[in-house]
PDB file of C-alpha atoms in Angstrom:
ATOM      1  CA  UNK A   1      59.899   6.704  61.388  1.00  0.00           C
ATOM      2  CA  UNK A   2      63.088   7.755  59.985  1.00  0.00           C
ATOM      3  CA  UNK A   3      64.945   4.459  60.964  1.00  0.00           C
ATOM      4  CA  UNK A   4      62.136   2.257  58.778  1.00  0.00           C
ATOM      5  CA  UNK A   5      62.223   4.666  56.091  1.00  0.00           C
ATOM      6  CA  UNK A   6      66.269   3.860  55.854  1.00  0.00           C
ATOM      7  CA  UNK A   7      65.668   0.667  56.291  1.00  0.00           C
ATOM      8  CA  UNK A   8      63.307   0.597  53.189  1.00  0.00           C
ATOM      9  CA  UNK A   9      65.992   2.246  51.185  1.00  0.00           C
ATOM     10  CA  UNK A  10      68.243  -0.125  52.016  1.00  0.00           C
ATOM     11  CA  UNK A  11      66.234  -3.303  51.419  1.00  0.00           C
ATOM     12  CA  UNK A  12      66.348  -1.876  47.237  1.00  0.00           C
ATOM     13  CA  UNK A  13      70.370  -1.687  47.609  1.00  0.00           C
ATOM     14  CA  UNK A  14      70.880  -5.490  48.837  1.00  0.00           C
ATOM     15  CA  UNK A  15      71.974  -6.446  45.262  1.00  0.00           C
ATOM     16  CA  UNK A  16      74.848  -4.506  45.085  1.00  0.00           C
ATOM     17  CA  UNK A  17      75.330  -4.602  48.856  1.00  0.00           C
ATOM     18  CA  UNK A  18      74.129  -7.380  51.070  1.00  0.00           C
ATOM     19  CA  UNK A  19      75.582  -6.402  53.907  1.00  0.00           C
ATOM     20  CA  UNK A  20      73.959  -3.618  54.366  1.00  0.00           C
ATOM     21  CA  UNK A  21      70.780  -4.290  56.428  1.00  0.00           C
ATOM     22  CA  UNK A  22      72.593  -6.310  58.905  1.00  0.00           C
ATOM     23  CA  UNK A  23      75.263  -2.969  59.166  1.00  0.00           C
ATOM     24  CA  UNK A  24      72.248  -0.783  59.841  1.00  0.00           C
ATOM     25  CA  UNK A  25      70.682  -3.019  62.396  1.00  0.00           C
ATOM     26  CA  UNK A  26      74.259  -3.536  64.206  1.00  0.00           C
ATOM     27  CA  UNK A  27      74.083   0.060  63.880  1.00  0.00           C
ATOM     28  CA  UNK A  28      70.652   1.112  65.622  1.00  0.00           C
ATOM     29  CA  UNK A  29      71.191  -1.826  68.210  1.00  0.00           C
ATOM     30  CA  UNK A  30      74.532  -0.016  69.121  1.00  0.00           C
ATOM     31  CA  UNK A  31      73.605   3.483  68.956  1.00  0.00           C
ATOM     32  CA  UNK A  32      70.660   2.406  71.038  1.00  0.00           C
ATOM     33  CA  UNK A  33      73.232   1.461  73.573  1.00  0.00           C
ATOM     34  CA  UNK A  34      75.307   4.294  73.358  1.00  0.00           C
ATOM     35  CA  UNK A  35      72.041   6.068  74.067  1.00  0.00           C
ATOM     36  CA  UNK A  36      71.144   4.707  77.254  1.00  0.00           C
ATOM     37  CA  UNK A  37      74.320   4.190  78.378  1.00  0.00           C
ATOM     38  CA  UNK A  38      74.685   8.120  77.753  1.00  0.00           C
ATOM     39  CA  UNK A  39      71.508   9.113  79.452  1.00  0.00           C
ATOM     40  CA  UNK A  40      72.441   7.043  82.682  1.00  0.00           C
ATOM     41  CA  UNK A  41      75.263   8.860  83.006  1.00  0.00           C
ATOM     42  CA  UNK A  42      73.747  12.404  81.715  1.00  0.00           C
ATOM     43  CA  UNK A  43      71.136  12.104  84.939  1.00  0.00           C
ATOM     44  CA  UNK A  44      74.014  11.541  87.236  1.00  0.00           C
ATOM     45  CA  UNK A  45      75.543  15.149  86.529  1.00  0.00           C
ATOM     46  CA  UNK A  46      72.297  16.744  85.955  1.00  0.00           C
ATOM     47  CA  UNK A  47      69.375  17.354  88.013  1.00  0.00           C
ATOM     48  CA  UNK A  48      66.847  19.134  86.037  1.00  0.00           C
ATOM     49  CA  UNK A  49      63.235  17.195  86.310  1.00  0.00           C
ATOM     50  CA  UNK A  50      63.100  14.606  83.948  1.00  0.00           C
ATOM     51  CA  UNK A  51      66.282  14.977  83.205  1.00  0.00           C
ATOM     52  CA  UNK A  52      66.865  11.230  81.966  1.00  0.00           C
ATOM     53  CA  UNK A  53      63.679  11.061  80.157  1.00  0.00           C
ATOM     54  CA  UNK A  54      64.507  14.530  78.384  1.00  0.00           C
ATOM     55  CA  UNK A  55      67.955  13.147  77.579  1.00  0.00           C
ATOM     56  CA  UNK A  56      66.598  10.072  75.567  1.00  0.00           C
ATOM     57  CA  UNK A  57      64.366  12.641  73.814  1.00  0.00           C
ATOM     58  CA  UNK A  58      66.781  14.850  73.060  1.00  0.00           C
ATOM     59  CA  UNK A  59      68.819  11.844  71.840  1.00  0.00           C
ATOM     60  CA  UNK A  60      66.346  10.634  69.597  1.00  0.00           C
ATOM     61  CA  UNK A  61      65.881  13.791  67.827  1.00  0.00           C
ATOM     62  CA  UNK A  62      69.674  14.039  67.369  1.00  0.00           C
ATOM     63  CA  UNK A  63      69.654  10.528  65.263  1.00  0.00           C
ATOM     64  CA  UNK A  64      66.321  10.954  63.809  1.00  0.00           C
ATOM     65  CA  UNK A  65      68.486  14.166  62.365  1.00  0.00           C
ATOM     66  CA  UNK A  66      71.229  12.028  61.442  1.00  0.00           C
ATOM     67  CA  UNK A  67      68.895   9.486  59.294  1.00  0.00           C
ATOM     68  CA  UNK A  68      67.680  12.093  57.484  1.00  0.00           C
ATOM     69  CA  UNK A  69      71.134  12.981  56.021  1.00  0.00           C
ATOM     70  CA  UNK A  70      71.497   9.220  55.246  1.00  0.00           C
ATOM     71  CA  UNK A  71      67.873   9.069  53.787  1.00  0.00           C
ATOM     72  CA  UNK A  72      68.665  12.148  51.582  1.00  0.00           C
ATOM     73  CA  UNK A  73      71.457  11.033  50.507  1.00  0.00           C
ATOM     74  CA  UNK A  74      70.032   8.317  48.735  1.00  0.00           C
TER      75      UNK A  74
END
């Protein structure tokens, strides 16, 4: 998935920046978050079928998008 593939890039910049995989972990774990925290709320207002489960999908997509950038910009 696009998160390990990141996370694979990142593992061959820890020499010039060790931070880096413990940013992108804070990051995931707090997007993840955001995510379900979003989607709770989302199925409140909305009352399509599935709507919660087609939230987190939708979600997903939207940041596997946004790894991409960060994998092609690499």
């Amino acid at each position: 998935d696009k998160f390990n593939q990141l996370t694979l890039i990142s593992k061959e910049q820890v020499s010039y920046n060790p931070t880096i995989l413990t940013e992108l972990n804070a990051s995931q774990k707090d997007w993840l978050k955001y995510r379900d925290s979003y989607c709770r709320t989302y199925s409140n207002y909305h009352s399509e079928m599935n709507n919660h489960s087609n939230c987190i999908v939708d979600m997903n997509n939207k940041r596997a998008e946004q790894l991409q950038v960060d994998i092609d910009s690499n």
